[in-house]
Tab-separated table of N, CA, C and O in Angstrom:
chain	number	residue	atom	x	y	z
V	1	MET	N	-8.385	-8.860	33.743
V	1	MET	CA	-8.145	-8.758	32.313
V	1	MET	C	-8.974	-7.627	31.713
V	1	MET	O	-8.488	-6.851	30.921
V	2	ARG	N	-10.228	-7.571	32.111
V	2	ARG	CA	-11.116	-6.546	31.559
V	2	ARG	C	-10.625	-5.133	31.898
V	2	ARG	O	-10.693	-4.225	31.077
V	3	GLY	N	-10.109	-4.960	33.113
V	3	GLY	CA	-9.568	-3.664	33.509
V	3	GLY	C	-8.369	-3.274	32.672
V	3	GLY	O	-8.220	-2.112	32.285
V	4	THR	N	-7.529	-4.250	32.363
V	4	THR	CA	-6.359	-3.995	31.525
V	4	THR	C	-6.783	-3.590	30.120
V	4	THR	O	-6.207	-2.671	29.532
V	5	GLN	N	-7.788	-4.279	29.576
V	5	GLN	CA	-8.294	-3.927	28.245
V	5	GLN	C	-8.858	-2.511	28.237
V	5	GLN	O	-8.627	-1.745	27.298
V	6	HIS	N	-9.601	-2.165	29.286
V	6	HIS	CA	-10.184	-0.822	29.378
V	6	HIS	C	-9.077	0.234	29.426
V	6	HIS	O	-9.161	1.264	28.755
V	7	GLU	N	-8.027	-0.036	30.193
V	7	GLU	CA	-6.898	0.901	30.281
V	7	GLU	C	-6.210	1.046	28.929
V	7	GLU	O	-5.818	2.152	28.539
V	8	TYR	N	-6.056	-0.072	28.217
V	8	TYR	CA	-5.416	-0.064	26.898
V	8	TYR	C	-6.216	0.795	25.922
V	8	TYR	O	-5.659	1.664	25.236
V	9	VAL	N	-7.518	0.586	25.880
V	9	VAL	CA	-8.379	1.377	25.002
V	9	VAL	C	-8.344	2.839	25.417
V	9	VAL	O	-8.237	3.743	24.580
V	10	SER	N	-8.397	3.094	26.715
V	10	SER	CA	-8.371	4.477	27.214
V	10	SER	C	-7.083	5.190	26.822
V	10	SER	O	-7.089	6.387	26.504
V	11	GLU	N	-5.975	4.456	26.834
V	11	GLU	CA	-4.703	5.046	26.426
V	11	GLU	C	-4.742	5.444	24.949
V	11	GLU	O	-4.307	6.529	24.567
V	12	TRP	N	-5.296	4.567	24.106
V	12	TRP	CA	-5.429	4.884	22.685
V	12	TRP	C	-6.380	6.063	22.471
V	12	TRP	O	-6.125	6.929	21.628
V	13	VAL	N	-7.463	6.101	23.236
V	13	VAL	CA	-8.413	7.219	23.129
V	13	VAL	C	-7.689	8.534	23.455
V	13	VAL	O	-7.844	9.533	22.745
V	14	ALA	N	-6.885	8.536	24.499
V	14	ALA	CA	-6.138	9.743	24.872
V	14	ALA	C	-5.169	10.151	23.766
V	14	ALA	O	-5.037	11.349	23.454
V	15	LEU	N	-4.502	9.171	23.141
V	15	LEU	CA	-3.587	9.485	22.045
V	15	LEU	C	-4.320	10.083	20.851
V	15	LEU	O	-3.863	11.071	20.256
V	16	VAL	N	-5.452	9.488	20.489
V	16	VAL	CA	-6.238	9.999	19.357
V	16	VAL	C	-6.729	11.406	19.660
V	16	VAL	O	-6.629	12.302	18.817
V	17	ARG	N	-7.235	11.615	20.870
V	17	ARG	CA	-7.731	12.941	21.228
V	17	ARG	C	-6.599	13.950	21.354
V	17	ARG	O	-6.808	15.149	21.177
V	18	GLY	N	-5.388	13.474	21.616
V	18	GLY	CA	-4.225	14.358	21.637
V	18	GLY	C	-3.954	14.940	20.261
V	18	GLY	O	-3.485	16.072	20.130
V	19	HIS	N	-4.273	14.179	19.222
V	19	HIS	CA	-4.124	14.651	17.842
V	19	HIS	C	-5.371	15.384	17.364
V	19	HIS	O	-5.298	16.197	16.443
V	20	HIS	N	-6.505	15.067	17.950
V	20	HIS	CA	-7.789	15.652	17.537
V	20	HIS	C	-8.559	16.091	18.776
V	20	HIS	O	-9.517	15.434	19.188
V	21	SER	N	-8.129	17.182	19.365
V	21	SER	CA	-8.739	17.644	20.619
V	21	SER	C	-10.221	17.973	20.458
V	21	SER	O	-10.967	17.956	21.438
V	22	GLU	N	-10.645	18.229	19.239
V	22	GLU	CA	-12.051	18.552	18.985
V	22	GLU	C	-12.935	17.302	18.975
V	22	GLU	O	-14.164	17.394	19.015
V	23	MET	N	-12.300	16.122	18.922
V	23	MET	CA	-13.061	14.886	18.829
V	23	MET	C	-13.697	14.546	20.178
V	23	MET	O	-13.039	14.550	21.212
V	24	ASP	N	-14.960	14.246	20.131
V	24	ASP	CA	-15.707	13.824	21.308
V	24	ASP	C	-15.109	12.516	21.838
V	24	ASP	O	-14.730	11.653	21.054
V	25	PRO	N	-15.002	12.364	23.160
V	25	PRO	CA	-14.431	11.129	23.712
V	25	PRO	C	-15.169	9.859	23.256
V	25	PRO	O	-14.535	8.825	23.030
V	26	THR	N	-16.473	9.943	23.099
V	26	THR	CA	-17.235	8.775	22.658
V	26	THR	C	-16.868	8.418	21.226
V	26	THR	O	-16.667	7.239	20.898
V	27	GLU	N	-16.758	9.411	20.359
V	27	GLU	CA	-16.359	9.155	18.973
V	27	GLU	C	-14.964	8.542	18.936
V	27	GLU	O	-14.721	7.577	18.202
V	28	ALA	N	-14.051	9.081	19.730
V	28	ALA	CA	-12.687	8.553	19.760
V	28	ALA	C	-12.690	7.096	20.214
V	28	ALA	O	-12.004	6.251	19.628
V	29	ARG	N	-13.473	6.775	21.232
V	29	ARG	CA	-13.535	5.401	21.748
V	29	ARG	C	-14.101	4.456	20.681
V	29	ARG	O	-13.585	3.346	20.481
V	30	ILE	N	-15.135	4.888	19.973
V	30	ILE	CA	-15.718	4.063	18.904
V	30	ILE	C	-14.690	3.826	17.808
V	30	ILE	O	-14.533	2.704	17.316
V	31	ARG	N	-13.973	4.872	17.422
V	31	ARG	CA	-12.955	4.740	16.378
V	31	ARG	C	-11.830	3.798	16.804
V	31	ARG	O	-11.346	2.982	16.016
V	32	VAL	N	-11.406	3.905	18.062
V	32	VAL	CA	-10.355	3.027	18.578
V	32	VAL	C	-10.834	1.581	18.573
V	32	VAL	O	-10.111	0.679	18.136
V	33	HIS	N	-12.038	1.347	19.054
V	33	HIS	CA	-12.571	-0.021	19.058
V	33	HIS	C	-12.666	-0.574	17.630
V	33	HIS	O	-12.366	-1.759	17.407
V	34	ALA	N	-13.058	0.247	16.678
V	34	ALA	CA	-13.154	-0.205	15.282
V	34	ALA	C	-11.775	-0.574	14.739
V	34	ALA	O	-11.618	-1.608	14.072
V	35	ALA	N	-10.774	0.256	15.017
V	35	ALA	CA	-9.420	-0.031	14.534
V	35	ALA	C	-8.872	-1.302	15.185
V	35	ALA	O	-8.295	-2.162	14.501
V	36	LEU	N	-9.047	-1.435	16.486
V	36	LEU	CA	-8.576	-2.644	17.169
V	36	LEU	C	-9.309	-3.882	16.658
V	36	LEU	O	-8.697	-4.947	16.490
V	37	GLY	N	-10.591	-3.755	16.397
V	37	GLY	CA	-11.360	-4.870	15.849
V	37	GLY	C	-10.849	-5.293	14.490
V	37	GLY	O	-10.737	-6.494	14.196
V	38	ALA	N	-10.532	-4.312	13.644
V	38	ALA	CA	-10.007	-4.624	12.307
V	38	ALA	C	-8.681	-5.376	12.414
V	38	ALA	O	-8.468	-6.392	11.745
V	39	VAL	N	-7.789	-4.896	13.268
V	39	VAL	CA	-6.491	-5.542	13.433
V	39	VAL	C	-6.656	-6.949	14.023
V	39	VAL	O	-6.003	-7.901	13.577
V	40	ASN	N	-7.524	-7.083	15.010
V	40	ASN	CA	-7.753	-8.406	15.608
V	40	ASN	C	-8.344	-9.381	14.597
V	40	ASN	O	-7.982	-10.562	14.585
V	41	ASP	N	-9.258	-8.901	13.746
V	41	ASP	CA	-9.832	-9.768	12.714
V	41	ASP	C	-8.764	-10.238	11.728
V	41	ASP	O	-8.743	-11.406	11.328
V	42	ILE	N	-7.879	-9.334	11.345
V	42	ILE	CA	-6.787	-9.713	10.438
V	42	ILE	C	-5.905	-10.759	11.104
V	42	ILE	O	-5.566	-11.780	10.509
V	43	ALA	N	-5.552	-10.514	12.357
V	43	ALA	CA	-4.672	-11.441	13.074
V	43	ALA	C	-5.311	-12.817	13.242
V	43	ALA	O	-4.611	-13.833	13.241
V	44	ALA	N	-6.626	-12.861	13.375
V	44	ALA	CA	-7.318	-14.126	13.627
V	44	ALA	C	-7.730	-14.864	12.355
V	44	ALA	O	-8.222	-15.987	12.437
V	45	THR	N	-7.526	-14.265	11.191
V	45	THR	CA	-7.980	-14.857	9.939
V	45	THR	C	-6.766	-15.215	9.083
V	45	THR	O	-6.140	-14.329	8.489
V	46	PRO	N	-6.436	-16.501	9.015
V	46	PRO	CA	-5.202	-16.914	8.326
V	46	PRO	C	-5.055	-16.382	6.900
V	46	PRO	O	-3.980	-15.917	6.522
V	47	HIS	N	-6.120	-16.437	6.092
V	47	HIS	CA	-5.958	-15.977	4.703
V	47	HIS	C	-5.753	-14.467	4.623
V	47	HIS	O	-5.109	-13.979	3.699
V	48	LEU	N	-6.261	-13.707	5.588
V	48	LEU	CA	-5.983	-12.267	5.606
V	48	LEU	C	-4.543	-12.007	6.030
V	48	LEU	O	-3.852	-11.182	5.431
V	49	ARG	N	-4.110	-12.701	7.082
V	49	ARG	CA	-2.728	-12.550	7.549
V	49	ARG	C	-1.730	-12.832	6.439
V	49	ARG	O	-0.677	-12.190	6.367
V	50	ALA	N	-2.057	-13.792	5.581
V	50	ALA	CA	-1.142	-14.209	4.518
V	50	ALA	C	-1.263	-13.352	3.254
V	50	ALA	O	-0.472	-13.528	2.322
V	51	SER	N	-2.217	-12.453	3.211
V	51	SER	CA	-2.440	-11.646	1.998
V	51	SER	C	-1.294	-10.680	1.756
V	51	SER	O	-0.833	-9.994	2.678
V	52	ALA	N	-0.870	-10.622	0.507
V	52	ALA	CA	0.156	-9.649	0.129
V	52	ALA	C	-0.388	-8.246	0.344
V	52	ALA	O	-1.533	-7.952	0.015
V	53	GLY	N	0.395	-7.402	0.955
V	53	GLY	CA	0.008	-6.015	1.151
V	53	GLY	C	-0.926	-5.772	2.327
V	53	GLY	O	-1.420	-4.659	2.502
V	54	ILE	N	-1.143	-6.791	3.155
V	54	ILE	CA	-2.079	-6.619	4.272
V	54	ILE	C	-1.579	-5.576	5.271
V	54	ILE	O	-2.382	-4.846	5.852
V	55	ASP	N	-0.268	-5.479	5.445
V	55	ASP	CA	0.272	-4.475	6.377
V	55	ASP	C	-0.113	-3.065	5.932
V	55	ASP	O	-0.599	-2.261	6.726
V	56	ALA	N	0.106	-2.793	4.646
V	56	ALA	CA	-0.221	-1.467	4.118
V	56	ALA	C	-1.723	-1.212	4.178
V	56	ALA	O	-2.163	-0.122	4.539
V	57	ALA	N	-2.509	-2.231	3.849
V	57	ALA	CA	-3.962	-2.079	3.884
V	57	ALA	C	-4.443	-1.806	5.304
V	57	ALA	O	-5.303	-0.936	5.524
V	58	ALA	N	-3.876	-2.517	6.273
V	58	ALA	CA	-4.263	-2.299	7.671
V	58	ALA	C	-3.888	-0.895	8.131
V	58	ALA	O	-4.663	-0.233	8.839
V	59	ARG	N	-2.716	-0.403	7.719
V	59	ARG	CA	-2.315	0.968	8.071
V	59	ARG	C	-3.284	1.988	7.485
V	59	ARG	O	-3.661	2.958	8.147
V	60	ILE	N	-3.691	1.768	6.248
V	60	ILE	CA	-4.620	2.699	5.597
V	60	ILE	C	-5.975	2.699	6.302
V	60	ILE	O	-6.522	3.758	6.623
V	61	VAL	N	-6.499	1.510	6.554
V	61	VAL	CA	-7.815	1.398	7.199
V	61	VAL	C	-7.779	1.985	8.608
V	61	VAL	O	-8.630	2.796	8.980
V	62	CYS	N	-6.788	1.577	9.385
V	62	CYS	CA	-6.710	2.075	10.763
V	62	CYS	C	-6.401	3.567	10.804
V	62	CYS	O	-6.944	4.291	11.642
V	63	GLY	N	-5.572	4.022	9.895
V	63	GLY	CA	-5.294	5.459	9.821
V	63	GLY	C	-6.553	6.252	9.528
V	63	GLY	O	-6.798	7.307	10.122
V	64	ALA	N	-7.377	5.732	8.613
V	64	ALA	CA	-8.634	6.417	8.287
V	64	ALA	C	-9.585	6.392	9.487
V	64	ALA	O	-10.216	7.406	9.800
V	65	LEU	N	-9.681	5.249	10.146
V	65	LEU	CA	-10.562	5.156	11.316
V	65	LEU	C	-10.130	6.103	12.424
V	65	LEU	O	-10.957	6.723	13.082
V	66	LEU	N	-8.814	6.210	12.628
V	66	LEU	CA	-8.297	7.042	13.725
V	66	LEU	C	-8.002	8.477	13.276
V	66	LEU	O	-7.561	9.286	14.083
V	67	ARG	N	-8.258	8.752	11.988
V	67	ARG	CA	-8.017	10.067	11.396
V	67	ARG	C	-6.562	10.489	11.558
V	67	ARG	O	-6.241	11.607	11.962
V	68	ILE	N	-5.669	9.550	11.238
V	68	ILE	CA	-4.235	9.806	11.302
V	68	ILE	C	-3.701	9.757	9.871
V	68	ILE	O	-3.901	8.765	9.167
V	69	ASP	N	-3.037	10.804	9.452
V	69	ASP	CA	-2.475	10.839	8.106
V	69	ASP	C	-1.286	9.890	8.026
V	69	ASP	O	-0.496	9.793	8.962
V	70	PRO	N	-1.147	9.216	6.878
V	70	PRO	CA	0.015	8.330	6.723
V	70	PRO	C	1.294	9.161	6.678
V	70	PRO	O	1.276	10.333	6.275
V	71	PRO	N	2.410	8.562	7.095
V	71	PRO	CA	3.681	9.306	7.031
V	71	PRO	C	4.025	9.637	5.586
V	71	PRO	O	3.727	8.880	4.684
V	72	ARG	N	4.648	10.767	5.406
V	72	ARG	CA	5.065	11.181	4.060
V	72	ARG	C	6.419	10.586	3.731
V	72	ARG	O	7.292	10.527	4.584
V	73	ALA	N	6.559	10.167	2.492
V	73	ALA	CA	7.829	9.553	2.070
V	73	ALA	C	8.902	10.592	1.856
V	73	ALA	O	8.706	11.714	1.610
């Protein structure tokens, strides 16, 4: 299980660094772990999951952590 988690995080790190080649691998890994932690906390907390607008808020927070601009309308 731990190996699978490491591979999953590594895949996200590679994706983030693909968008930000200047980003240090350690910084990218920290940012990925922070974003995954935020999403996991939302998923595990019933009142957060039920909050109106939580999807948009999670996209904003994770986008900021991963330095990904939101899609343009």
